[in-house]
Coordinates of C-alpha atoms in Angstrom, one line a residue:
X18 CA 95.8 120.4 70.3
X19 CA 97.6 123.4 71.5
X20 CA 101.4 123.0 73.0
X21 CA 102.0 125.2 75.2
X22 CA 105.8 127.2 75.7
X23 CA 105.0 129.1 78.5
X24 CA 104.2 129.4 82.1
X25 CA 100.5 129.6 83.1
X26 CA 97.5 129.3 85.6
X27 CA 95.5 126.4 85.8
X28 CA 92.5 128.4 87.0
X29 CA 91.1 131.8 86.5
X30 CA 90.5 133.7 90.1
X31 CA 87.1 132.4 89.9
X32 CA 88.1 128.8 90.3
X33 CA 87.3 127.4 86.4
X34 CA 89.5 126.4 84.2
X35 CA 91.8 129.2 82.4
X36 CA 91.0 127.5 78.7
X37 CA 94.5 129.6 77.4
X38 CA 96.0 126.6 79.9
X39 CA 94.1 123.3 77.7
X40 CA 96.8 121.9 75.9
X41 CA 100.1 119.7 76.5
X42 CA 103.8 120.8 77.3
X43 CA 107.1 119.2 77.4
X44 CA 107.9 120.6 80.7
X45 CA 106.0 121.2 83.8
X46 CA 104.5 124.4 82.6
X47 CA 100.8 124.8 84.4
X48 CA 100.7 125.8 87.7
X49 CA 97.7 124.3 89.7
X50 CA 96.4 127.3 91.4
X51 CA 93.2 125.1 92.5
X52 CA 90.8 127.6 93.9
X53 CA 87.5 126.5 96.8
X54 CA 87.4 123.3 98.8
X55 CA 85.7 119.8 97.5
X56 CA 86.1 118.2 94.2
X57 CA 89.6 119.0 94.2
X58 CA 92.0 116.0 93.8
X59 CA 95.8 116.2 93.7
X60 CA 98.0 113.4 93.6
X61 CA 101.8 111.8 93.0
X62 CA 101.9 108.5 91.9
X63 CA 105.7 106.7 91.4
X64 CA 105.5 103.1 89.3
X65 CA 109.1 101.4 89.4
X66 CA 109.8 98.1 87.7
X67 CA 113.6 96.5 88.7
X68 CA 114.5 92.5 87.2
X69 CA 113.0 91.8 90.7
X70 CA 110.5 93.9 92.2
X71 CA 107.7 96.1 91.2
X72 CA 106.5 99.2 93.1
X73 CA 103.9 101.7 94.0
X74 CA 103.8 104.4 95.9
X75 CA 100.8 107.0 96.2
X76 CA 100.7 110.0 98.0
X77 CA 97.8 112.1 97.7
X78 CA 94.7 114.4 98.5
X79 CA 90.8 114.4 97.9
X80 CA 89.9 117.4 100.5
X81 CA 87.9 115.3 102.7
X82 CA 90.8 112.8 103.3
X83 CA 94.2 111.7 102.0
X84 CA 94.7 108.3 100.1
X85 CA 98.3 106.9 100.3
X86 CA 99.7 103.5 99.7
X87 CA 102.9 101.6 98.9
X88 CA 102.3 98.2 97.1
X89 CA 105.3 95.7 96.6
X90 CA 105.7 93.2 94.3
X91 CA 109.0 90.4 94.7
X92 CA 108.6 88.9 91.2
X93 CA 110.9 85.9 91.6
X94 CA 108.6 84.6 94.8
X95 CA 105.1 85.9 94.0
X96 CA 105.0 87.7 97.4
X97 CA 103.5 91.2 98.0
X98 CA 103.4 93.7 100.4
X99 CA 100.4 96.4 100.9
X100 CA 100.1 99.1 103.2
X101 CA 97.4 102.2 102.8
X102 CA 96.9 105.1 105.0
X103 CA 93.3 107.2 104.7
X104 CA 93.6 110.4 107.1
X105 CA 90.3 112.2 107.4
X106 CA 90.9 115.6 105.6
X107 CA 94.1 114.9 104.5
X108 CA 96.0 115.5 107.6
X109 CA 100.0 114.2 107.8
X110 CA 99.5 114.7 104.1
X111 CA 101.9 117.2 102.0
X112 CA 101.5 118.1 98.3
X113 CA 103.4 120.5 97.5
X114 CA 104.7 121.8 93.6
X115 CA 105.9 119.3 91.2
X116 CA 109.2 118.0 91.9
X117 CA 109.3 119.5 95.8
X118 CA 108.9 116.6 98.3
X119 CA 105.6 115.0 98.6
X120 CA 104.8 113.0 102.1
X121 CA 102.2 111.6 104.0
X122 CA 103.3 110.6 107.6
X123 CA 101.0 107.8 109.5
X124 CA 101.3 104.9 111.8
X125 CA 102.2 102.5 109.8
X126 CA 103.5 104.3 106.6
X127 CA 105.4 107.0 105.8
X128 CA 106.3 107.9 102.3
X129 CA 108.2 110.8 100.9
X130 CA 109.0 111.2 97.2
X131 CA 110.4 113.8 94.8
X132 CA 111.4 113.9 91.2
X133 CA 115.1 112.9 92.9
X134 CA 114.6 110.2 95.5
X135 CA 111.9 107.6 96.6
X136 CA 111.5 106.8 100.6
X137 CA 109.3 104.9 102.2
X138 CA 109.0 102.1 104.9
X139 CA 106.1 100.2 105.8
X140 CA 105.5 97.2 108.1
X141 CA 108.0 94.9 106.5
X142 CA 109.4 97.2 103.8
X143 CA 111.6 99.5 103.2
X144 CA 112.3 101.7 99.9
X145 CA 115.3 104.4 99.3
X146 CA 115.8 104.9 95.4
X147 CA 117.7 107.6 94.1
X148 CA 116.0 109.5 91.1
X149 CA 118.5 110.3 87.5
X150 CA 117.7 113.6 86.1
X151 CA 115.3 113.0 83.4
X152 CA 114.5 115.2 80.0
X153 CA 110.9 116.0 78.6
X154 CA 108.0 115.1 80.1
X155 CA 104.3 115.2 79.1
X156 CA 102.1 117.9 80.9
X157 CA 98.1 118.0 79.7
X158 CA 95.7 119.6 80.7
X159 CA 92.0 117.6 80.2
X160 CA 89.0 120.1 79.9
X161 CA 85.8 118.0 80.9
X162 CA 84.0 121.5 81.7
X163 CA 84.4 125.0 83.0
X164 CA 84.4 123.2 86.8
X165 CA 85.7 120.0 85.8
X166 CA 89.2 119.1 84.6
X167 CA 92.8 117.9 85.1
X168 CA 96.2 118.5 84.8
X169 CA 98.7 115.7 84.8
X170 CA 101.8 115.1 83.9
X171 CA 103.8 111.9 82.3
X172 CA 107.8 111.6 83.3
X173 CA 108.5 108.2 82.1
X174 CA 111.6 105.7 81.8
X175 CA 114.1 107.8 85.1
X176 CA 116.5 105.1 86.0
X177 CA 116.7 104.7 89.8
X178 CA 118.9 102.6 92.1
X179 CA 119.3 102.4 95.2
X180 CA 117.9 99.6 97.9
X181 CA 114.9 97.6 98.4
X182 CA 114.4 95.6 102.0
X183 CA 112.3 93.2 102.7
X184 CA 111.7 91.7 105.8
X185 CA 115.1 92.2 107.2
X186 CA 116.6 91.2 104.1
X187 CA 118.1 94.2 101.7
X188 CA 118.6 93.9 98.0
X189 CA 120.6 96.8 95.8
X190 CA 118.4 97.5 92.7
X191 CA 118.1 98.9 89.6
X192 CA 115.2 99.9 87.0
X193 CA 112.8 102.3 85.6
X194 CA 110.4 104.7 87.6
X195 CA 107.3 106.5 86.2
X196 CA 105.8 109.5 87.7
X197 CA 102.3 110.5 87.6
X198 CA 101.7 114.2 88.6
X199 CA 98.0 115.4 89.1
X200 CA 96.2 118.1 90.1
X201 CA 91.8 118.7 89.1
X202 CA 88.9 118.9 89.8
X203 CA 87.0 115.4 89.1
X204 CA 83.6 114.1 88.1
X205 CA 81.6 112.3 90.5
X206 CA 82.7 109.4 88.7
X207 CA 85.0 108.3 85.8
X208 CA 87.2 105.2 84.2
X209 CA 90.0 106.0 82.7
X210 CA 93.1 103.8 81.1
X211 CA 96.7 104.3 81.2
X212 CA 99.4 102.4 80.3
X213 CA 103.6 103.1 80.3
X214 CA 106.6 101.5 78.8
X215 CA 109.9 102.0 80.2
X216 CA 114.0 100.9 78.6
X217 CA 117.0 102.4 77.8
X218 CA 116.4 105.3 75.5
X219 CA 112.4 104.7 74.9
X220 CA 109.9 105.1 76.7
X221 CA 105.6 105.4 76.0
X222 CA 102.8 106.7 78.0
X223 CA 99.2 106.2 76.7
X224 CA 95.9 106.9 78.2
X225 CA 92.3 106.0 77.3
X226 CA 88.5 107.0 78.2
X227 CA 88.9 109.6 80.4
X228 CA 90.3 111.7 77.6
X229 CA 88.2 110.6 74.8
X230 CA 86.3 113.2 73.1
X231 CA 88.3 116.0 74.8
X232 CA 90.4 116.8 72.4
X233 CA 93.5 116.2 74.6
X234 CA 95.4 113.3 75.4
X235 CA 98.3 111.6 77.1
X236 CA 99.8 110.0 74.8
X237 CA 103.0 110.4 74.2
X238 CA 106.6 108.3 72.8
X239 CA 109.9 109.4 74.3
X240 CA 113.4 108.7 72.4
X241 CA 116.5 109.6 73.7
X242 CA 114.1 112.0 76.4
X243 CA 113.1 113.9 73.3
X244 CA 109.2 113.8 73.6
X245 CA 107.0 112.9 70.3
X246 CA 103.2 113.5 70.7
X247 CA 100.5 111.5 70.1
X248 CA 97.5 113.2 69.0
X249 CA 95.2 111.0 68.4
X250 CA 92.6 109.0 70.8
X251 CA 93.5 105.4 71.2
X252 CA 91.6 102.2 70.8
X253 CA 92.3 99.8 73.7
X254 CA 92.0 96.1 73.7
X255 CA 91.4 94.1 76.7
X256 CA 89.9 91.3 78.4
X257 CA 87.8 92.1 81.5
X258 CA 87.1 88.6 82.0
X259 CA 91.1 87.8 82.0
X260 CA 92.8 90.4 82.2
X261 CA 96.3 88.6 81.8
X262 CA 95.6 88.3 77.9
X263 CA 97.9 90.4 75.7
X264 CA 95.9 93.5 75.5
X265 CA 96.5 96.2 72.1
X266 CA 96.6 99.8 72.4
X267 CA 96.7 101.0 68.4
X268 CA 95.4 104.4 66.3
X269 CA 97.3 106.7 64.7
X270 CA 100.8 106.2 65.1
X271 CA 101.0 103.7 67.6
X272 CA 100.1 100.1 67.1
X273 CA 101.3 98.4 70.4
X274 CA 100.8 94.9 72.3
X275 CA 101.4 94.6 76.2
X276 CA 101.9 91.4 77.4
X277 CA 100.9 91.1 81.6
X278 CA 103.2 89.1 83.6
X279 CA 101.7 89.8 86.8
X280 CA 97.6 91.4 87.9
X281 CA 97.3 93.9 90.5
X282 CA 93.8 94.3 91.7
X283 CA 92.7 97.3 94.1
X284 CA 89.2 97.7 95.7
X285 CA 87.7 100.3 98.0
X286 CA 84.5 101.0 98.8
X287 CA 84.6 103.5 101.2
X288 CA 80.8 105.1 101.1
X289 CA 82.0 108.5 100.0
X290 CA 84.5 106.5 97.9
X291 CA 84.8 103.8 95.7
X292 CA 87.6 102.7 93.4
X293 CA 88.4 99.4 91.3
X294 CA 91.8 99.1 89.5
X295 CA 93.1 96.1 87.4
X296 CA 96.4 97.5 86.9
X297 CA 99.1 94.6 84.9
X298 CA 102.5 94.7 85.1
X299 CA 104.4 93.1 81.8
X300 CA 106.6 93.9 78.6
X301 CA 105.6 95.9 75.5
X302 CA 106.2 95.0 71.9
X303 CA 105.2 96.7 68.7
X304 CA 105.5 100.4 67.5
X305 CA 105.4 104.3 67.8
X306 CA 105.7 106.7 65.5
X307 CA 108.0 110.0 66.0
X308 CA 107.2 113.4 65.1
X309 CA 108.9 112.4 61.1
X310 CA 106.8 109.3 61.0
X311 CA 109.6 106.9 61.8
X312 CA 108.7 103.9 63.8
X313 CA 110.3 103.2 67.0
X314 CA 110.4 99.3 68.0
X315 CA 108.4 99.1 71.5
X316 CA 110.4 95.5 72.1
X317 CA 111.8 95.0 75.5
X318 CA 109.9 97.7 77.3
X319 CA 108.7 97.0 80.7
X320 CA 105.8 98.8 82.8
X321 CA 102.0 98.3 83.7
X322 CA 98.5 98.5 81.6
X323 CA 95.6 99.2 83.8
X324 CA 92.1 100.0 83.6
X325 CA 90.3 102.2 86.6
X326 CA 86.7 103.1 88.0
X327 CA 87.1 106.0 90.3
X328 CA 83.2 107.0 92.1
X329 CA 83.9 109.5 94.8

């Protein structure tokens, strides 16, 4: 699998993929020039895990409508809080280039996020994180067809800090936040995997399914920000019928055991849409290989394992 060095196009003028572009990067390096209306999906997904919440905020685009939420988790009381906005063709909805200021505006949520702060309030809830500068990321891009693929990019373990309120009550937090960067073109319908690990100079992002066969994937180890590729696709281990069992991610360099602490479920069933995501938050343990085959103890990470079918 190809890295690429350089800046390029996602798309050729005609709208399909610009196969000089398949590949991974360390930095940001495609530019999604998406070309035509439908299909198209573009998204910005933050993940943050402090010692007492868990977060998630979603701001994105499928043409026909935006699909934005904030989910929060208080992990000493077991309480959540859930907000989702839908606008019909996307409206209140910005997505600008990676790391500019993403928003969605709506009556009862408004979220705005960047690669150097998190905002967003919500009946209830109220989130303003500040972002550290991070190092290498992982940028892939996932060739399903000339008409079909994705371009995403992995920017795991950025401390942030900053305040948390709930219900009128603020707490001063800090932890870990994962972004997940995507722009494509999609399948009618897909499942994919992706997991992420978070802690002081480590981090790991791995992905299953959706990748398989492609010759590209997300997987990736991060020490000291210094990025080490995983090339090879994954076997993944889970439970569908309890999904709070450990579950094991292993291959080729990476032989690694999440164990959940907490089960997010998400449904929709929209007509034009559908979606079902088990996503688990919890610690990792086991190891990673770098680039010189050394192996990098996975103990003490924290961050989410999830499994997703995506109709739409």
């Amino acid at each position: 699998m190809r890295e690429l060095t350089s800046p390029i196009d996602l798309c050729l003028p005609d709208g399909r993929l610009h196969e000089a572009a398949v590949g991974w990067s360390r930095r940001p390096l495609v530019r999604p020039n998406l070309r035509g209306w439908g299909r198209a999906k573009r998204w910005e997904y933050w993940g943050v895990v402090t010692e007492r919440f868990c977060l998630g905020l979603v701001v994105s685009s499928l043409d026909y409508a935006g699909v934005c939420s904030l989910w929060l988790l208080d992990r000493e009381t077991g309480q959540t809080w859930e907000s989702e906005a839908v606008p019909p063709l996307g409206r209140g909805v910005t997505m600008p280039a990676y790391g500019e200021v993403a928003s969605v505006v709506s009556k009862d949520l408004r979220i705005e996020v960047s690669d150097r702060a998190l905002r967003a309030a919500a009946p209830g809830v109220s989130v303003d994180l500040a972002v550290a500068p991070g190092a290498e990321v992982l940028g892939a891009v996932v060739p399903w067809s000339a008409r079909r693929f994705q371009y995403t990019v992995k920017d795991v373990s950025r401390p942030v800090s900053g305040s948390i309120a709930v219900d009128g009550t603020s707490y001063d937090v800090e932890g870990w936040g994962v972004l997940d960067h995507g722009r494509g073109k999609w399948p009618y319908s897909i499942t994919w995997n992706w997991a992420a690990g978070s802690g002081p100079g480590r981090g790991l992002t791995l992905g299953g399914k959706w990748t398989d066969g492609t010759g590209v994937t997300e997987n990736g180890l991060f020490v000291d920000g210094r990025l080490h590729k995983i090339q090879a696709d994954l076997v993944w281990e889970y439970d569908t019928a309890d999904w709070m069992r450990p579950w094991r991610i292993h291959g080729e360099g990476v032989d690694a055991t999440f164990t959940p602490f907490h089960e997010k479920v998400s449904r929709t069933d929209l007509v034009v849409l559908s979606n079902e995501t088990h996503q688990c938050f919890g610690h990792w343990s086991g190891w990673a290989a770098t680039d010189d085959g050394e192996r990098v103890d996975l103990d003490g990470l924290v961050g989410w394992a999830e499994e997703a079918r995506n109709r739409w």
